[in-house]
Amino acid sequence: MVDDTWSSALHRLWQAASRAEEVAALADDVYAPLLATPGVHLVVGTRWDEQHVLRYMRALSAGSDTPVIVATTRSMPGAAVREPGGEPVVTRSAVEGLDDSVWPEAEFLRQAPGASVVACTFRLDQRGWAALALAVDGTADLGVVESRLTQAVDVIVACHTGILQRGREARRASDDALLAEASLQMDSSLDVEDTLRRVARIAVPAVADGALVHLLRSEGPEFVAATHVAVQQQRALEEAGRHDPWLAALLERRGEDEDTVFLSGAALEGSPFAEAGGTDGGTDGGANGSAGAGANGTAAGARPAGDGPHPTVVSISTLRARGRVVGSITFVYQRPEARLPDTAFLRSLATRAALAIDNALLYELRRTAVLSLQEHLLPSQLPESVQWDLSASYAVGDPMLDVGGDFYDAVPRPDGSIALLIGDVCGRGAEAAALTGLARHTLRTLLEEGTDPGTALSRLNRALRQERASRFLTAVVATLTPRPDGTALLSTCSAGHPPPLVLRSDGTVSEVLSGGLLLGVLDDVSYESHEELIAPDDTLVLFTDGLTESREAGGAFFESVLPARLSALRGSGAAHIAESLAQQAETFRDSGQDDIALLVARWTGVPPDAGLLPRDPRIEQAALR
């Protein structure tokens, strides 16, 4: 027995309450001092949910150190008469007058030597209430007993309120941290499918046991991602997300609804979730993780995690961004009610997910539009001939996907030669794209008509000046003219562009002499050509500065290793050389986001012939178009 005075015991009780993580931890500090009160022989605590179901009972007799604990789910509608309102209610009753349908404690109280019962019922929260009942004999000072009982109840209620408050603060902090992490994870990708998978994965298992994400398409909801803590159930979720008519109809009906809806019990009948996690249907009722005096701290109606399956609960949140619905996210829960997220949290998570998904969708639309425009600024195919092996490569370097200004083309000419051109407009965007189209088509038209490269570049420069173009551009035009001995005359004319390289059949690499002023800077500029011969299996490589200016972490440019990398590709076809150099430059660079354009021509040669050089009919047909 405790020998301390009630004042000391009450002080210790308040100290214990300030440290307690659950009300059950106060049981010893509450029961022992009450039993030390003269005339008190027994203390019984009960815990009830809002449906008047007895969840827990704990009894301790004077002189005993071992309480009797009864965990139950006994429905007792008659106990409704004892349910308190806002304030604790103290009553006095004779033991023999107790109704067992109202007083489950009676079986213990009748065993005590006292003849009276002093009880206090009190509400802990909206989900349940509790009671403390004392068996007292005739020697007890009932005023003192009632005073001590109400003081103990005050401590229990204050303890429970503090636990709930700390729990809400901890949960709020956890939710905020999860939302921040979710934003970082979802915003780290602009790929639509990857973003959607991230949305589903982030919430499981922190928020729910399973998640389904649907996009809203013109023809209805489209399943895109699912995840679940259990692999087998994930497969079932994916199947439901793709094919289940109940879920499809539900998502279709919700349409523009912004509020999150929770479904359980009868509302899930006919759904793929009806049998998952239990058959008792509906959410668990009860308090949010705490109990009254003598309770074990488990939410009323909620079984501890791992203690069998819980009834399935499903929530559906609409994903809305920038005033339009982009989809929905469905969470599946098989956990105690106390661990279900609140509507405000789900709304915030849905908003962040919707923005991430919408950003990814907009990025994908922009990427598709840019790539489509970029394709229209480049030739759909290159001309073919037995005299040359032609190929090109284009790698977009700007992660923002503005249209680049790099361009290339290959133009068969009336004299049997072929003109290869490559250029680069300063900057990116719509204006650069307009100049790219102007430059490429102007040069192509002039070269197809047989205009020499120098004159073609001069006329393009004049056109740019007349249009008052605000950007300059560089370009180089190289013509390959077949000769009877199987070689070709390479004539190169440059307007401030990086000089082309020639890969000889023996692996040596040389730079083609070039110069000339940028296009669009000054009026009346002339351009001169440089000529040299190339032999069969020699390869001409034209490129933009995105290739040479790719820079590694140490500061070196790809230009410094380009000759050696090109030499290592001797004997390769034009397609392999173009793709390989572009990929090597992208792998090489740690900085630099310029586009990379390459145009590669391997001269195959023409067998010597005593007569005139045979003409390729395809060249003539191309020149006439």
XYZ file of C-alpha atoms in Angstrom:
625
model
C 0.000 0.000 0.000
C 1.078 3.588 -0.581
C 1.824 5.528 2.598
C 2.206 8.955 0.967
C -0.424 11.551 1.544
C -2.919 12.247 -1.215
C -1.248 15.586 -2.000
C 2.083 13.871 -2.693
C 0.392 11.130 -4.682
C -1.481 13.695 -6.778
C 1.764 15.564 -7.437
C 3.417 12.356 -8.660
C 0.345 11.641 -10.771
C 0.638 15.011 -12.561
C 4.334 14.394 -13.170
C 3.593 10.953 -14.635
C 0.835 12.449 -16.802
C 3.249 14.979 -18.314
C 5.549 12.159 -19.411
C 3.010 9.532 -20.428
C 2.755 8.485 -24.058
C -0.532 6.682 -23.406
C -3.162 6.955 -20.689
C -2.731 3.295 -19.736
C 0.652 4.208 -18.276
C -1.164 6.164 -15.508
C -3.086 3.170 -14.202
C -0.762 2.323 -11.311
C -0.365 5.989 -10.328
C -4.172 6.398 -10.278
C -5.353 3.143 -8.704
C -2.890 2.857 -5.829
C -3.581 6.303 -4.235
C -7.337 5.836 -4.611
C -7.121 2.444 -2.874
C -5.104 4.104 -0.102
C -8.097 6.324 0.661
C -9.816 5.122 3.881
C -12.869 2.994 3.160
C -12.037 2.249 -0.497
C -11.680 -1.474 -1.296
C -11.780 -1.730 -5.095
C -11.137 0.432 -8.202
C -12.576 -0.566 -11.579
C -11.872 1.346 -14.819
C -13.817 0.856 -18.042
C -13.376 2.154 -21.584
C -16.310 2.582 -24.017
C -16.648 3.588 -27.652
C -19.343 5.847 -29.094
C -21.502 2.808 -29.954
C -21.631 1.797 -26.262
C -19.340 -1.140 -26.826
C -17.207 -2.039 -23.831
C -13.620 -2.265 -25.018
C -11.632 -2.644 -21.841
C -11.993 -3.222 -18.088
C -9.337 -3.162 -15.367
C -9.968 -3.983 -11.697
C -7.611 -3.762 -8.710
C -8.461 -4.710 -5.101
C -6.945 -3.286 -1.939
C -4.070 -5.457 -0.780
C -3.458 -6.853 -4.272
C -0.620 -5.932 -6.652
C -2.041 -7.729 -9.679
C -4.940 -6.135 -11.560
C -7.545 -8.114 -13.451
C -7.621 -6.950 -17.073
C -10.433 -7.792 -19.467
C -10.201 -6.849 -23.159
C -13.542 -7.276 -24.889
C -15.919 -5.978 -27.548
C -19.154 -6.428 -25.579
C -22.045 -4.377 -26.915
C -24.078 -2.904 -24.036
C -26.787 -0.530 -25.305
C -28.040 -0.091 -21.735
C -24.825 1.721 -20.825
C -26.103 4.710 -22.801
C -27.711 6.020 -19.611
C -24.245 6.415 -18.094
C -22.638 8.205 -21.055
C -21.475 11.665 -19.928
C -22.007 14.905 -21.773
C -19.410 17.645 -21.681
C -18.436 17.455 -18.002
C -17.575 14.464 -15.766
C -20.529 13.010 -13.864
C -20.161 11.621 -10.312
C -22.804 9.212 -8.977
C -23.381 7.196 -5.818
C -25.134 3.810 -5.955
C -25.793 0.824 -3.757
C -24.020 -2.304 -4.946
C -27.123 -4.431 -4.783
C -28.983 -1.993 -7.039
C -26.548 -2.231 -9.956
C -27.961 -3.434 -13.293
C -25.543 -5.802 -15.028
C -26.711 -4.604 -18.462
C -25.548 -1.099 -17.514
C -22.727 -1.860 -15.080
C -20.264 -4.505 -16.336
C -18.150 -3.592 -13.271
C -20.823 -5.113 -11.026
C -19.234 -8.572 -11.143
C -16.148 -7.123 -9.392
C -17.919 -4.585 -7.178
C -20.138 -7.246 -5.607
C -17.033 -9.139 -4.473
C -15.734 -6.144 -2.511
C -16.597 -5.778 1.178
C -18.097 -2.306 0.599
C -21.802 -1.742 0.108
C -21.677 1.453 -1.958
C -20.249 2.562 -5.297
C -18.881 6.006 -6.099
C -18.376 6.338 -9.870
C -17.284 9.045 -12.252
C -17.956 8.882 -16.000
C -16.060 11.266 -18.245
C -15.544 11.907 -21.946
C -12.072 11.764 -23.418
C -12.954 12.709 -26.994
C -15.772 12.401 -29.527
C -15.063 8.715 -30.115
C -15.606 7.336 -26.665
C -15.790 7.763 -22.920
C -14.494 6.096 -19.756
C -15.474 5.478 -16.145
C -13.839 4.935 -12.758
C -15.892 3.129 -10.073
C -14.847 2.741 -6.422
C -16.305 0.194 -3.980
C -16.461 1.842 -0.543
C -17.692 0.774 2.906
C -19.523 2.717 5.553
C -16.324 4.154 7.100
C -15.462 6.107 3.968
C -15.797 9.880 3.880
C -17.781 10.115 0.643
C -16.935 13.800 0.193
C -13.211 13.021 0.327
C -13.672 10.026 -1.963
C -15.555 12.083 -4.543
C -12.992 14.890 -4.365
C -10.066 12.543 -4.907
C -11.909 10.710 -7.677
C -12.652 13.915 -9.612
C -9.077 15.131 -9.150
C -7.762 11.852 -10.566
C -10.173 12.153 -13.479
C -8.938 15.698 -14.144
C -5.391 14.345 -14.471
C -6.528 11.538 -16.795
C -8.424 13.942 -19.078
C -5.519 16.404 -19.136
C -3.110 13.574 -19.908
C -5.297 12.320 -22.734
C -5.679 15.834 -24.174
C -1.905 16.342 -24.071
C -1.289 13.008 -25.773
C -3.733 13.899 -28.548
C -2.148 17.338 -28.971
C 1.374 15.932 -29.134
C 0.144 13.282 -31.528
C -1.427 15.913 -33.780
C 1.751 17.993 -33.715
C 3.923 14.975 -34.470
C 1.589 13.896 -37.242
C 1.500 17.425 -38.661
C 5.287 17.551 -38.659
C 5.425 14.104 -40.264
C 2.841 15.130 -42.871
C 4.740 18.322 -43.668
C 7.972 16.375 -44.068
C 6.231 13.827 -46.285
C 4.664 16.553 -48.431
C 8.024 18.280 -48.814
C 9.701 15.013 -49.795
C 6.830 14.230 -52.144
C 7.264 17.579 -53.885
C 10.993 17.014 -54.303
C 10.511 13.500 -55.637
C 7.694 14.377 -58.023
C 9.339 17.567 -59.294
C 12.633 15.799 -59.988
C 11.301 14.244 -63.191
C 9.556 15.727 -66.218
C 8.805 12.356 -67.713
C 5.061 11.700 -67.439
C 5.224 7.957 -66.717
C 8.069 8.343 -64.237
C 6.245 11.168 -62.441
C 3.092 9.076 -62.161
C 5.028 6.120 -60.765
C 6.642 8.445 -58.225
C 3.226 9.758 -57.159
C 2.064 6.211 -56.433
C 5.272 5.092 -54.706
C 5.631 8.117 -52.430
C 2.351 7.435 -50.646
C 2.937 3.731 -49.951
C 3.264 2.719 -47.154
C 3.588 6.119 -45.449
C 0.051 7.240 -46.328
C -1.766 4.113 -47.484
C -1.285 0.414 -48.172
C -1.976 0.800 -51.872
C -2.330 3.539 -54.478
C -3.781 3.841 -57.977
C -3.225 6.778 -60.329
C -5.430 7.554 -63.335
C -5.137 10.263 -65.960
C -8.254 11.901 -67.320
C -8.454 11.423 -71.085
C -11.196 12.513 -73.480
C -12.464 8.923 -73.601
C -12.418 8.547 -69.796
C -10.016 7.618 -66.960
C -6.810 5.917 -68.093
C -4.872 3.748 -65.632
C -1.191 4.665 -65.473
C 0.352 3.450 -62.212
C -0.273 1.327 -59.103
C 1.677 0.157 -56.098
C 0.970 -1.840 -52.935
C 2.977 -2.996 -49.946
C 2.208 -6.601 -50.946
C 3.329 -7.793 -54.375
C 0.299 -10.039 -54.908
C -2.119 -7.243 -54.052
C -0.213 -4.860 -56.319
C -0.952 -7.141 -59.251
C -4.623 -7.153 -58.270
C -4.593 -3.360 -57.995
C -3.083 -3.009 -61.450
C -5.729 -5.320 -62.870
C -8.504 -3.356 -61.155
C -7.051 -0.071 -62.331
C -7.009 -1.241 -65.940
C -10.192 -3.271 -66.284
C -12.571 -3.045 -63.312
C -15.909 -1.518 -64.445
C -16.965 -0.547 -60.896
C -13.851 1.582 -60.402
C -14.027 3.048 -63.905
C -17.662 4.046 -63.375
C -16.888 5.586 -59.988
C -14.016 7.674 -61.337
C -16.173 8.736 -64.275
C -18.995 9.841 -61.929
C -16.711 11.852 -59.698
C -15.636 13.993 -62.640
C -15.058 17.517 -61.399
C -15.517 16.759 -57.676
C -12.740 18.411 -55.711
C -13.405 16.937 -52.267
C -11.749 13.701 -51.220
C -14.291 10.947 -50.621
C -13.824 8.004 -48.224
C -15.626 4.727 -48.961
C -16.026 1.704 -46.719
C -18.438 -1.069 -45.822
C -21.575 -1.177 -47.972
C -20.213 1.584 -50.220
C -17.594 -0.886 -51.495
C -20.032 -3.643 -52.406
C -19.392 -4.829 -55.941
C -15.945 -3.236 -55.964
C -12.565 -5.002 -56.251
C -11.919 -3.891 -52.649
C -15.000 -5.463 -51.046
C -13.254 -8.612 -49.767
C -9.799 -7.130 -49.229
C -8.815 -6.876 -45.619
C -11.889 -8.157 -43.792
C -15.594 -8.792 -43.887
C -16.877 -6.583 -41.101
C -17.344 -3.715 -43.545
C -16.629 -0.099 -42.769
C -14.042 1.793 -40.838
C -13.183 0.938 -37.258
C -14.894 3.194 -34.771
C -13.302 4.537 -31.666
C -10.824 6.971 -30.201
C -7.711 8.189 -31.822
C -5.015 6.135 -30.138
C -5.790 6.698 -26.437
C -8.076 5.473 -23.661
C -9.478 6.288 -20.287
C -8.193 5.179 -16.912
C -7.197 1.550 -17.070
C -7.334 1.388 -20.893
C -4.488 -0.033 -22.913
C -4.029 2.913 -25.247
C -5.447 1.190 -28.334
C -8.056 3.139 -30.275
C -11.532 1.900 -29.577
C -12.607 -0.371 -32.380
C -9.108 -0.447 -33.857
C -7.018 -3.566 -33.645
C -3.246 -3.177 -33.278
C -1.180 -3.447 -36.418
C -0.456 -7.058 -37.171
C -3.490 -8.245 -35.188
C -5.407 -9.604 -38.175
C -6.751 -7.757 -41.201
C -8.590 -4.466 -40.904
C -11.679 -3.436 -42.852
C -10.738 -1.890 -46.167
C -11.181 1.853 -46.623
C -10.756 3.575 -49.986
C -10.250 7.287 -50.601
C -10.404 9.010 -53.977
C -8.898 12.458 -54.563
C -9.297 14.484 -57.734
C -6.060 15.760 -59.255
C -6.672 19.344 -60.348
C -4.039 21.735 -61.678
C -4.367 25.187 -63.241
C -8.138 25.025 -63.248
C -8.504 21.668 -64.963
C -8.784 18.057 -63.831
C -5.806 15.946 -64.905
C -6.733 12.697 -63.164
C -7.356 11.048 -59.817
C -5.448 9.182 -57.130
C -7.080 6.312 -55.243
C -5.657 5.166 -51.907
C -6.464 1.785 -50.363
C -6.137 1.405 -46.578
C -6.044 -1.738 -44.486
C -5.050 -0.190 -41.187
C -6.627 1.172 -37.972
C -8.810 4.238 -38.322
C -6.387 6.260 -36.214
C -3.780 5.843 -38.960
C -5.974 7.107 -41.783
C -4.857 10.477 -43.205
C -7.148 13.465 -42.893
C -8.839 15.196 -45.802
C -6.649 18.314 -45.623
C -3.485 16.252 -45.983
C -4.864 14.274 -48.923
C -6.008 17.497 -50.589
C -2.528 18.988 -50.244
C -0.872 15.831 -51.547
C -3.298 15.691 -54.476
C -2.594 19.324 -55.357
C 1.154 18.742 -55.427
C 0.757 15.539 -57.410
C -1.549 17.262 -59.894
C 0.926 20.087 -60.488
C 3.792 17.620 -60.972
C 1.723 15.565 -63.419
C 0.503 18.655 -65.258
C 4.058 19.972 -65.554
C 5.163 16.648 -66.980
C 2.246 16.609 -69.421
C 2.957 20.161 -70.554
C 6.634 19.335 -70.910
C 5.785 16.280 -73.000
C 3.493 18.339 -75.237
C 6.186 20.961 -75.654
C 8.812 18.326 -76.318
C 6.627 16.711 -78.989
C 5.939 20.077 -80.614
C 9.601 21.101 -80.552
C 10.813 17.802 -81.955
C 8.170 17.983 -84.664
C 9.232 21.519 -85.572
C 12.881 20.506 -85.435
C 12.193 17.647 -87.840
C 10.565 20.044 -90.301
C 13.654 22.244 -90.191
C 15.823 19.293 -91.261
C 15.642 17.115 -94.383
C 13.377 14.095 -94.021
C 15.943 11.972 -95.857
C 19.320 12.309 -97.527
C 19.944 11.532 -101.199
C 21.422 8.142 -102.049
C 24.055 7.182 -104.621
C 26.673 4.508 -105.209
C 29.255 7.327 -105.173
C 28.796 8.330 -101.572
C 27.599 7.044 -98.199
C 25.682 9.833 -96.441
C 24.363 10.033 -92.891
C 23.521 12.674 -90.297
C 22.914 12.915 -86.567
C 21.162 15.535 -84.469
C 21.191 15.592 -80.666
C 19.123 18.156 -78.741
C 21.234 19.564 -75.923
C 18.925 22.076 -74.209
C 16.907 20.493 -71.379
C 14.314 23.258 -71.760
C 13.767 22.031 -75.315
C 13.675 25.375 -77.123
C 14.055 24.901 -80.871
C 17.724 24.968 -81.789
C 19.334 26.768 -84.699
C 21.467 23.945 -86.100
C 20.663 22.734 -89.601
C 22.128 20.581 -92.364
C 21.227 19.362 -95.836
C 22.588 17.485 -98.831
C 21.704 18.823 -102.284
C 22.322 16.946 -105.576
C 23.360 19.425 -108.288
C 22.795 19.465 -112.052
C 26.495 18.872 -112.841
C 26.526 15.527 -110.992
C 28.129 16.913 -107.854
C 26.559 16.999 -104.438
C 26.554 20.002 -102.096
C 26.736 19.377 -98.371
C 25.789 22.230 -96.082
C 25.653 22.709 -92.339
C 24.974 25.815 -90.272
C 24.194 27.212 -86.857
C 21.957 30.174 -85.999
C 22.901 32.069 -82.847
C 20.518 31.323 -79.956
C 17.370 29.268 -79.642
C 13.637 29.678 -79.834
C 11.101 30.793 -82.418
C 13.267 33.517 -83.982
C 16.205 31.152 -84.336
C 13.885 28.563 -85.909
C 12.617 31.123 -88.440
C 16.174 32.019 -89.488
C 17.089 28.337 -89.611
C 14.305 27.674 -92.087
C 15.202 30.742 -94.137
C 18.902 29.850 -94.294
C 18.503 26.180 -95.139
C 15.851 26.636 -97.814
C 17.620 29.629 -99.381
C 20.900 27.724 -99.680
C 19.152 24.582 -100.900
C 17.268 26.447 -103.635
C 20.366 28.266 -104.861
C 22.570 25.176 -104.817
C 19.949 23.071 -106.602
C 19.942 25.681 -109.374
C 23.706 25.301 -109.807
C 24.778 28.469 -107.996
C 28.346 28.173 -106.747
C 28.710 27.949 -102.931
C 30.412 31.349 -102.520
C 27.663 33.165 -104.396
C 24.978 31.211 -102.514
C 26.424 32.292 -99.173
C 26.694 35.929 -100.340
C 23.082 35.985 -101.456
C 21.962 34.453 -98.151
C 23.926 37.160 -96.320
C 22.183 39.816 -98.415
C 18.776 38.311 -97.640
C 19.502 38.314 -93.910
C 20.557 41.968 -94.023
C 17.433 42.914 -95.962
C 15.266 41.108 -93.423
C 17.093 43.007 -90.650
C 17.730 39.754 -88.854
C 18.783 40.350 -85.250
C 20.839 37.158 -85.118
C 23.894 36.047 -87.015
C 24.642 32.561 -88.230
C 27.550 30.463 -89.420
C 27.530 27.995 -92.290
C 29.797 25.921 -94.472
C 29.081 24.505 -97.923
C 31.176 21.651 -99.315
C 30.722 20.247 -102.814
C 31.919 16.836 -103.920
C 32.484 16.598 -107.671
C 33.316 13.119 -109.051
C 36.438 12.730 -111.199
C 37.135 10.027 -113.798
C 39.937 8.522 -111.702
C 37.580 7.687 -108.843
C 38.580 10.632 -106.669
C 36.403 13.627 -105.950
C 37.122 17.346 -105.924
C 36.219 18.757 -102.515
C 35.431 22.461 -102.685
C 34.725 24.110 -99.327
C 33.343 27.586 -98.676
C 32.812 28.745 -95.079
C 31.099 31.642 -93.347
C 32.685 31.609 -89.886
C 31.801 27.966 -89.267
C 34.027 25.338 -87.587
C 36.205 23.764 -90.310
C 35.182 20.277 -91.510
C 37.489 17.281 -90.984
C 38.592 14.676 -93.501
C 39.207 11.129 -92.292
C 41.525 9.434 -94.765
C 41.319 5.729 -95.436
C 44.645 5.212 -93.600
C 43.248 6.793 -90.409
C 44.897 10.193 -90.681
C 42.689 13.196 -89.952
C 43.124 16.630 -91.534
C 41.289 19.903 -91.165
C 39.827 21.571 -94.240
C 41.032 25.132 -94.684
C 38.154 27.566 -94.286
C 37.405 31.098 -93.189
C 34.936 33.819 -94.045
C 32.795 36.260 -92.130
C 29.664 35.371 -90.209
C 26.399 35.692 -92.107
C 24.073 38.571 -91.297
C 26.710 40.933 -89.897
C 27.899 43.128 -92.816
C 26.597 44.020 -96.268
C 28.254 42.916 -99.495
C 30.439 40.091 -98.213
C 32.148 37.663 -100.612
C 33.262 34.139 -99.840
C 36.132 32.146 -101.335
C 36.417 28.375 -101.774
C 39.243 25.999 -100.902
C 39.784 22.926 -103.049
C 41.452 19.566 -102.442
C 41.049 15.977 -103.570
C 39.602 13.103 -101.585
C 40.161 9.455 -102.450
C 37.860 6.460 -102.257
C 36.960 5.540 -98.642
C 37.910 9.031 -97.426
C 35.220 10.536 -95.185
C 34.173 14.179 -94.858
C 32.746 15.197 -91.473
C 30.847 18.469 -91.062
C 29.568 19.499 -87.620
C 28.325 22.375 -85.496
C 30.163 23.798 -82.491
C 27.983 21.827 -80.073
C 30.284 18.892 -80.851
C 33.638 20.609 -80.319
C 32.562 22.774 -77.372
C 31.285 19.931 -75.205
C 33.396 20.293 -72.068
C 34.342 17.685 -69.504
C 34.546 18.322 -65.750
C 38.293 19.017 -65.964
C 37.735 21.830 -68.458
C 38.940 20.097 -71.641
C 36.837 20.469 -74.787
C 35.816 17.578 -76.995
C 37.623 19.421 -79.784
C 40.943 18.330 -78.220
C 40.111 14.626 -78.565
C 38.009 14.775 -81.711
C 40.792 13.915 -84.235
C 41.808 10.832 -82.258
C 38.189 9.743 -81.743
C 37.496 10.185 -85.459
C 40.643 8.311 -86.458
C 39.534 5.347 -84.348
C 36.411 5.123 -86.510
C 38.285 4.538 -89.794
C 36.680 1.865 -91.909
C 33.230 2.615 -90.437
C 30.187 3.635 -92.429
C 28.841 7.175 -92.354
C 25.912 6.292 -90.073
C 28.138 4.719 -87.440
C 30.563 7.651 -87.500
C 27.771 10.227 -87.128
C 26.000 8.443 -84.260
C 29.198 7.469 -82.475
C 30.669 10.987 -82.435
C 27.395 12.480 -81.190
C 27.099 9.910 -78.397
C 30.763 10.298 -77.423
C 30.385 14.070 -77.157
C 27.267 13.772 -74.995
C 29.032 11.289 -72.705
C 32.158 13.448 -72.627
C 30.536 16.699 -71.631
C 29.904 17.751 -68.075
C 28.811 21.237 -69.160
C 27.469 22.768 -72.336
C 23.926 22.352 -73.593
C 24.212 23.242 -77.258
C 22.689 21.027 -79.912
C 25.005 18.736 -81.852
C 24.546 18.337 -85.604
C 26.764 16.142 -87.781
C 26.716 15.463 -91.523
C 29.050 12.690 -92.665
C 29.887 11.738 -96.280
C 32.105 8.777 -97.108
C 33.283 8.914 -100.711
C 33.064 5.451 -102.278
C 34.723 6.398 -105.590
C 33.849 5.610 -109.205
C 35.759 2.981 -111.221
C 37.996 4.607 -113.914
C 36.397 4.724 -117.411
C 37.785 5.771 -120.779
C 34.587 7.558 -121.640
C 32.607 10.212 -119.877
C 31.800 9.864 -116.208
C 28.554 7.872 -115.892
C 25.787 9.980 -114.446
C 23.525 8.764 -111.688
C 19.891 9.129 -112.887
C 18.728 9.652 -109.333
C 20.866 12.775 -109.104
C 19.349 14.140 -112.279
C 15.823 13.382 -111.101
C 16.519 15.032 -107.746
C 17.934 18.115 -109.470
C 14.783 18.495 -111.563
C 12.422 18.501 -108.603
